[in-house]
Structure formats: C-alpha cells, structure tokens
Amino acid sequence: MKFVSIIMGSKSDYEVVNEAAKILAKFEIPYELIISSAHRSPKRTSEYVARAEENGAQVFIAAAGMAAHLAGAVAANTTRPVIGIPMNASALNGVDALYSTVQMPGGMPVATVAIGKAGAINAAYLALQILALNDNILDEKLKSDRAQKAKAVEEDSAKVEVLLS
C-alpha cells in the first residue's frame, strides 16, 4: 500500500505535525506517524525509514526543532522525497531549525517548508502534489480544493469590500 510517512523528533511536535495528518486524512491518503529522533534514536530512525520504504512509503515528512537534523537523517536513508518541517522549539523561534533543515549538502535534497503549523499544512499539500503526479483522481481533488479556497477569499472579500466606481 502506498502511503505518506510522518516522523516527528519529539512528542512536543505532535500538535503541529497533526495538522499535516489532518490534511492527508481529508484527502483519504494513508499515512503513518511516529516519533523518532535523529540524535536520540538514530538507529530507530534509519530502521524505520528502510521499513517504511519497503512497505510503500512514497513521501517522508520529517518535523524537528533546534538542530533539526531529522529530515537530513531521513534523506540520508532514502531516495524518496523528503519534506522537512522546521519546528519552533528554542529561543531562536525555529530559525535554527529552518537553517538546519534547508541547508542540506548537494545531492541530499530536503524540501523545506515554513516553520510550524503553516509548514505542517504545506508539507501535507506538497506530499499530495507529489502523489498526484501519478494519480489523476487526487489531482482533481487538489484542483477542487484550490477552487474552494479561491471562492472562500471572494466570499470573505464580498463581506467587507469597498470599491470605487
């Protein structure tokens, strides 16, 4: 079975990372969600990535704060797309995690999204877009979702707009 794997570095990341899970569930895409740390449980991380890939993981989403090496550790163990979510877990408000996630060496790509909740949501949408490359039904669902979002903006504007003629 094809699915998306979501890995978070700490239990404290769950509330934010769960936003990605909600999006995947909305689109009826199976996912796994685990806690594994690049630093505290590196063996667990590499073994999980190998097992998940073997079992059908198509995209990995990895969320971590501070040194945030989780997405890089995942990327080192798979050729599947990896999306990193930097988490706001330190006095640096997630900027440290952003730099750790985005600054990967050449040949080890990690797609990096925004810090925190917006990043979790965008990670799920990016994973969906990757999956939709080979799934016309999912592609149509994504197009419909975009159209609904555009309509919502127009409806919100209609409630407040003032236009000069």
PDB file of C-alpha atoms in Angstrom:
ATOM      1  CA  MET A   1       0.000   0.000   0.000  1.00  0.00           C
ATOM      2  CA  LYS A   2       1.268   3.463  -0.874  1.00  0.00           C
ATOM      3  CA  PHE A   3       1.346   5.972   1.977  1.00  0.00           C
ATOM      4  CA  VAL A   4       2.998   9.067   3.415  1.00  0.00           C
ATOM      5  CA  SER A   5       5.302   8.682   6.393  1.00  0.00           C
ATOM      6  CA  ILE A   6       5.302  11.424   9.029  1.00  0.00           C
ATOM      7  CA  ILE A   7       8.141  11.402  11.537  1.00  0.00           C
ATOM      8  CA  MET A   8       8.470  13.892  14.363  1.00  0.00           C
ATOM      9  CA  GLY A   9      11.503  14.273  16.558  1.00  0.00           C
ATOM     10  CA  SER A  10       9.627  14.735  19.811  1.00  0.00           C
ATOM     11  CA  LYS A  11       6.198  14.277  21.377  1.00  0.00           C
ATOM     12  CA  SER A  12       6.050  18.053  21.811  1.00  0.00           C
ATOM     13  CA  ASP A  13       5.832  18.345  17.989  1.00  0.00           C
ATOM     14  CA  TYR A  14       2.577  16.381  17.806  1.00  0.00           C
ATOM     15  CA  GLU A  15       0.069  19.246  17.957  1.00  0.00           C
ATOM     16  CA  VAL A  16       1.669  20.984  14.981  1.00  0.00           C
ATOM     17  CA  VAL A  17       2.502  17.843  12.998  1.00  0.00           C
ATOM     18  CA  ASN A  18      -1.029  16.561  13.426  1.00  0.00           C
ATOM     19  CA  GLU A  19      -2.108  19.378  11.077  1.00  0.00           C
ATOM     20  CA  ALA A  20      -0.344  17.503   8.264  1.00  0.00           C
ATOM     21  CA  ALA A  21      -2.080  14.286   9.257  1.00  0.00           C
ATOM     22  CA  LYS A  22      -5.470  16.027   9.145  1.00  0.00           C
ATOM     23  CA  ILE A  23      -4.844  17.208   5.576  1.00  0.00           C
ATOM     24  CA  LEU A  24      -3.782  13.745   4.438  1.00  0.00           C
ATOM     25  CA  ALA A  25      -6.867  12.237   6.086  1.00  0.00           C
ATOM     26  CA  LYS A  26      -9.099  14.828   4.394  1.00  0.00           C
ATOM     27  CA  PHE A  27      -7.789  13.613   1.036  1.00  0.00           C
ATOM     28  CA  GLU A  28      -8.068   9.956   2.125  1.00  0.00           C
ATOM     29  CA  ILE A  29      -4.334   9.336   1.831  1.00  0.00           C
ATOM     30  CA  PRO A  30      -2.997   6.677   4.197  1.00  0.00           C
ATOM     31  CA  TYR A  31      -0.190   7.757   6.481  1.00  0.00           C
ATOM     32  CA  GLU A  32       1.984   6.531   9.296  1.00  0.00           C
ATOM     33  CA  LEU A  33       3.001   8.821  12.137  1.00  0.00           C
ATOM     34  CA  ILE A  34       5.810   8.071  14.570  1.00  0.00           C
ATOM     35  CA  ILE A  35       8.234   9.776  16.940  1.00  0.00           C
ATOM     36  CA  SER A  36      11.886   9.134  16.237  1.00  0.00           C
ATOM     37  CA  SER A  37      14.885  11.354  16.797  1.00  0.00           C
ATOM     38  CA  ALA A  38      17.909  11.757  14.560  1.00  0.00           C
ATOM     39  CA  HIS A  39      20.012  12.331  17.675  1.00  0.00           C
ATOM     40  CA  ARG A  40      18.346  10.383  20.487  1.00  0.00           C
ATOM     41  CA  SER A  41      17.280   7.330  18.459  1.00  0.00           C
ATOM     42  CA  PRO A  42      19.302   7.303  15.211  1.00  0.00           C
ATOM     43  CA  LYS A  43      19.124   3.533  14.791  1.00  0.00           C
ATOM     44  CA  ARG A  44      15.333   3.570  15.200  1.00  0.00           C
ATOM     45  CA  THR A  45      15.118   6.353  12.605  1.00  0.00           C
ATOM     46  CA  SER A  46      17.191   4.594   9.952  1.00  0.00           C
ATOM     47  CA  GLU A  47      15.482   1.238  10.552  1.00  0.00           C
ATOM     48  CA  TYR A  48      12.032   2.823  10.360  1.00  0.00           C
ATOM     49  CA  VAL A  49      12.833   4.645   7.093  1.00  0.00           C
ATOM     50  CA  ALA A  50      14.046   1.415   5.480  1.00  0.00           C
ATOM     51  CA  ARG A  51      10.972  -0.490   6.685  1.00  0.00           C
ATOM     52  CA  ALA A  52       8.553   2.274   5.639  1.00  0.00           C
ATOM     53  CA  GLU A  53      10.076   2.498   2.174  1.00  0.00           C
ATOM     54  CA  GLU A  54       9.874  -1.284   1.828  1.00  0.00           C
ATOM     55  CA  ASN A  55       6.196  -1.148   2.886  1.00  0.00           C
ATOM     56  CA  GLY A  56       5.246   1.524   0.347  1.00  0.00           C
ATOM     57  CA  ALA A  57       6.096   4.956   1.743  1.00  0.00           C
ATOM     58  CA  GLN A  58       6.157   7.331  -1.215  1.00  0.00           C
ATOM     59  CA  VAL A  59       6.983  10.570   0.604  1.00  0.00           C
ATOM     60  CA  PHE A  60       8.501  11.285   4.015  1.00  0.00           C
ATOM     61  CA  ILE A  61       7.594  14.301   6.125  1.00  0.00           C
ATOM     62  CA  ALA A  62      10.034  14.972   8.962  1.00  0.00           C
ATOM     63  CA  ALA A  63       9.467  17.578  11.679  1.00  0.00           C
ATOM     64  CA  ALA A  64      12.047  18.647  14.229  1.00  0.00           C
ATOM     65  CA  GLY A  65      13.221  21.676  16.152  1.00  0.00           C
ATOM     66  CA  MET A  66      16.544  23.048  17.298  1.00  0.00           C
ATOM     67  CA  ALA A  67      19.359  21.191  15.490  1.00  0.00           C
ATOM     68  CA  ALA A  68      16.590  19.650  13.337  1.00  0.00           C
ATOM     69  CA  HIS A  69      18.702  17.022  11.669  1.00  0.00           C
ATOM     70  CA  LEU A  70      15.758  14.610  11.342  1.00  0.00           C
ATOM     71  CA  ALA A  71      14.856  15.446   7.734  1.00  0.00           C
ATOM     72  CA  GLY A  72      18.517  15.111   6.766  1.00  0.00           C
ATOM     73  CA  ALA A  73      18.820  11.787   8.560  1.00  0.00           C
ATOM     74  CA  VAL A  74      15.727  10.559   6.713  1.00  0.00           C
ATOM     75  CA  ALA A  75      17.068  11.835   3.370  1.00  0.00           C
ATOM     76  CA  ALA A  76      20.339  10.010   4.006  1.00  0.00           C
ATOM     77  CA  ASN A  77      18.405   6.750   4.215  1.00  0.00           C
ATOM     78  CA  THR A  78      16.002   7.009   1.259  1.00  0.00           C
ATOM     79  CA  THR A  79      15.724   8.210  -2.306  1.00  0.00           C
ATOM     80  CA  ARG A  80      12.041   9.050  -1.799  1.00  0.00           C
ATOM     81  CA  PRO A  81      11.110  12.738  -1.500  1.00  0.00           C
ATOM     82  CA  VAL A  82      11.647  14.174   1.982  1.00  0.00           C
ATOM     83  CA  ILE A  83       9.842  17.262   3.218  1.00  0.00           C
ATOM     84  CA  GLY A  84      11.223  18.938   6.332  1.00  0.00           C
ATOM     85  CA  ILE A  85       9.125  20.942   8.762  1.00  0.00           C
ATOM     86  CA  PRO A  86      11.235  23.192  10.997  1.00  0.00           C
ATOM     87  CA  MET A  87       9.676  23.410  14.461  1.00  0.00           C
ATOM     88  CA  ASN A  88       9.713  26.363  16.822  1.00  0.00           C
ATOM     89  CA  ALA A  89      11.331  24.627  19.783  1.00  0.00           C
ATOM     90  CA  SER A  90      14.009  27.004  21.015  1.00  0.00           C
ATOM     91  CA  ALA A  91      14.866  30.555  21.979  1.00  0.00           C
ATOM     92  CA  LEU A  92      15.595  31.173  18.293  1.00  0.00           C
ATOM     93  CA  ASN A  93      11.888  30.747  17.373  1.00  0.00           C
ATOM     94  CA  GLY A  94      12.549  27.995  14.854  1.00  0.00           C
ATOM     95  CA  VAL A  95      15.130  29.870  12.771  1.00  0.00           C
ATOM     96  CA  ASP A  96      17.785  27.402  13.934  1.00  0.00           C
ATOM     97  CA  ALA A  97      15.580  24.514  12.792  1.00  0.00           C
ATOM     98  CA  LEU A  98      14.903  26.261   9.489  1.00  0.00           C
ATOM     99  CA  TYR A  99      18.614  26.625   8.747  1.00  0.00           C
ATOM    100  CA  SER A 100      19.327  23.045   9.828  1.00  0.00           C
ATOM    101  CA  THR A 101      16.584  21.717   7.582  1.00  0.00           C
ATOM    102  CA  VAL A 102      17.156  23.832   4.490  1.00  0.00           C
ATOM    103  CA  GLN A 103      20.984  23.750   4.421  1.00  0.00           C
ATOM    104  CA  MET A 104      21.483  20.244   3.064  1.00  0.00           C
ATOM    105  CA  PRO A 105      24.601  19.280   1.108  1.00  0.00           C
ATOM    106  CA  GLY A 106      24.299  18.910  -2.665  1.00  0.00           C
ATOM    107  CA  GLY A 107      22.822  15.562  -3.663  1.00  0.00           C
ATOM    108  CA  MET A 108      20.822  15.158  -0.411  1.00  0.00           C
ATOM    109  CA  PRO A 109      17.703  17.252  -1.066  1.00  0.00           C
ATOM    110  CA  VAL A 110      15.127  18.072   1.569  1.00  0.00           C
ATOM    111  CA  ALA A 111      12.175  20.196   0.514  1.00  0.00           C
ATOM    112  CA  THR A 112      11.785  22.656   3.364  1.00  0.00           C
ATOM    113  CA  VAL A 113       8.530  24.371   4.270  1.00  0.00           C
ATOM    114  CA  ALA A 114       7.661  27.147   6.709  1.00  0.00           C
ATOM    115  CA  ILE A 115       8.279  26.951  10.436  1.00  0.00           C
ATOM    116  CA  GLY A 116       5.459  25.410  12.478  1.00  0.00           C
ATOM    117  CA  LYS A 117       1.772  24.962  11.670  1.00  0.00           C
ATOM    118  CA  ALA A 118       1.809  26.579   8.212  1.00  0.00           C
ATOM    119  CA  GLY A 119       4.764  24.356   7.379  1.00  0.00           C
ATOM    120  CA  ALA A 120       2.928  21.232   8.523  1.00  0.00           C
ATOM    121  CA  ILE A 121      -0.055  22.110   6.356  1.00  0.00           C
ATOM    122  CA  ASN A 122       2.173  22.898   3.369  1.00  0.00           C
ATOM    123  CA  ALA A 123       4.164  19.696   3.874  1.00  0.00           C
ATOM    124  CA  ALA A 124       0.963  17.687   3.554  1.00  0.00           C
ATOM    125  CA  TYR A 125      -0.099  19.599   0.450  1.00  0.00           C
ATOM    126  CA  LEU A 126       3.340  19.175  -1.116  1.00  0.00           C
ATOM    127  CA  ALA A 127       3.203  15.438  -0.404  1.00  0.00           C
ATOM    128  CA  LEU A 128      -0.245  15.334  -2.033  1.00  0.00           C
ATOM    129  CA  GLN A 129       1.059  17.179  -5.089  1.00  0.00           C
ATOM    130  CA  ILE A 130       3.898  14.669  -5.406  1.00  0.00           C
ATOM    131  CA  LEU A 131       1.465  11.766  -5.159  1.00  0.00           C
ATOM    132  CA  ALA A 132      -0.888  13.438  -7.647  1.00  0.00           C
ATOM    133  CA  LEU A 133       1.765  13.224 -10.364  1.00  0.00           C
ATOM    134  CA  ASN A 134       0.614   9.625 -10.860  1.00  0.00           C
ATOM    135  CA  ASP A 135      -2.961   9.893  -9.586  1.00  0.00           C
ATOM    136  CA  ASN A 136      -5.476  11.820 -11.687  1.00  0.00           C
ATOM    137  CA  ILE A 137      -8.226  11.495  -9.085  1.00  0.00           C
ATOM    138  CA  LEU A 138      -6.039  13.053  -6.396  1.00  0.00           C
ATOM    139  CA  ASP A 139      -5.001  15.755  -8.857  1.00  0.00           C
ATOM    140  CA  GLU A 140      -8.662  16.643  -9.440  1.00  0.00           C
ATOM    141  CA  LYS A 141      -9.292  16.726  -5.682  1.00  0.00           C
ATOM    142  CA  LEU A 142      -6.385  19.151  -5.264  1.00  0.00           C
ATOM    143  CA  LYS A 143      -7.724  21.368  -8.058  1.00  0.00           C
ATOM    144  CA  SER A 144     -11.151  21.373  -6.423  1.00  0.00           C
ATOM    145  CA  ASP A 145      -9.602  22.254  -3.062  1.00  0.00           C
ATOM    146  CA  ARG A 146      -7.786  25.197  -4.660  1.00  0.00           C
ATOM    147  CA  ALA A 147     -11.013  26.392  -6.286  1.00  0.00           C
ATOM    148  CA  GLN A 148     -12.803  26.219  -2.919  1.00  0.00           C
ATOM    149  CA  LYS A 149     -10.045  28.266  -1.291  1.00  0.00           C
ATOM    150  CA  ALA A 150     -10.304  30.915  -4.041  1.00  0.00           C
ATOM    151  CA  LYS A 151     -14.076  31.045  -3.639  1.00  0.00           C
ATOM    152  CA  ALA A 152     -13.724  31.492   0.130  1.00  0.00           C
ATOM    153  CA  VAL A 153     -11.456  34.509  -0.434  1.00  0.00           C
ATOM    154  CA  GLU A 154     -14.009  36.076  -2.765  1.00  0.00           C
ATOM    155  CA  GLU A 155     -16.819  35.437  -0.279  1.00  0.00           C
ATOM    156  CA  ASP A 156     -14.803  36.959   2.565  1.00  0.00           C
ATOM    157  CA  SER A 157     -13.993  39.980   0.439  1.00  0.00           C
ATOM    158  CA  ALA A 158     -17.625  40.484  -0.528  1.00  0.00           C
ATOM    159  CA  LYS A 159     -18.471  40.883   3.160  1.00  0.00           C
ATOM    160  CA  VAL A 160     -16.041  43.760   3.689  1.00  0.00           C
ATOM    161  CA  GLU A 161     -15.015  45.260   0.349  1.00  0.00           C
ATOM    162  CA  VAL A 162     -15.466  48.864  -0.592  1.00  0.00           C
ATOM    163  CA  LEU A 163     -14.791  49.641  -4.257  1.00  0.00           C
ATOM    164  CA  LEU A 164     -14.731  52.960  -6.030  1.00  0.00           C
ATOM    165  CA  SER A 165     -16.631  53.057  -9.282  1.00  0.00           C
TER     166      SER A 165
END
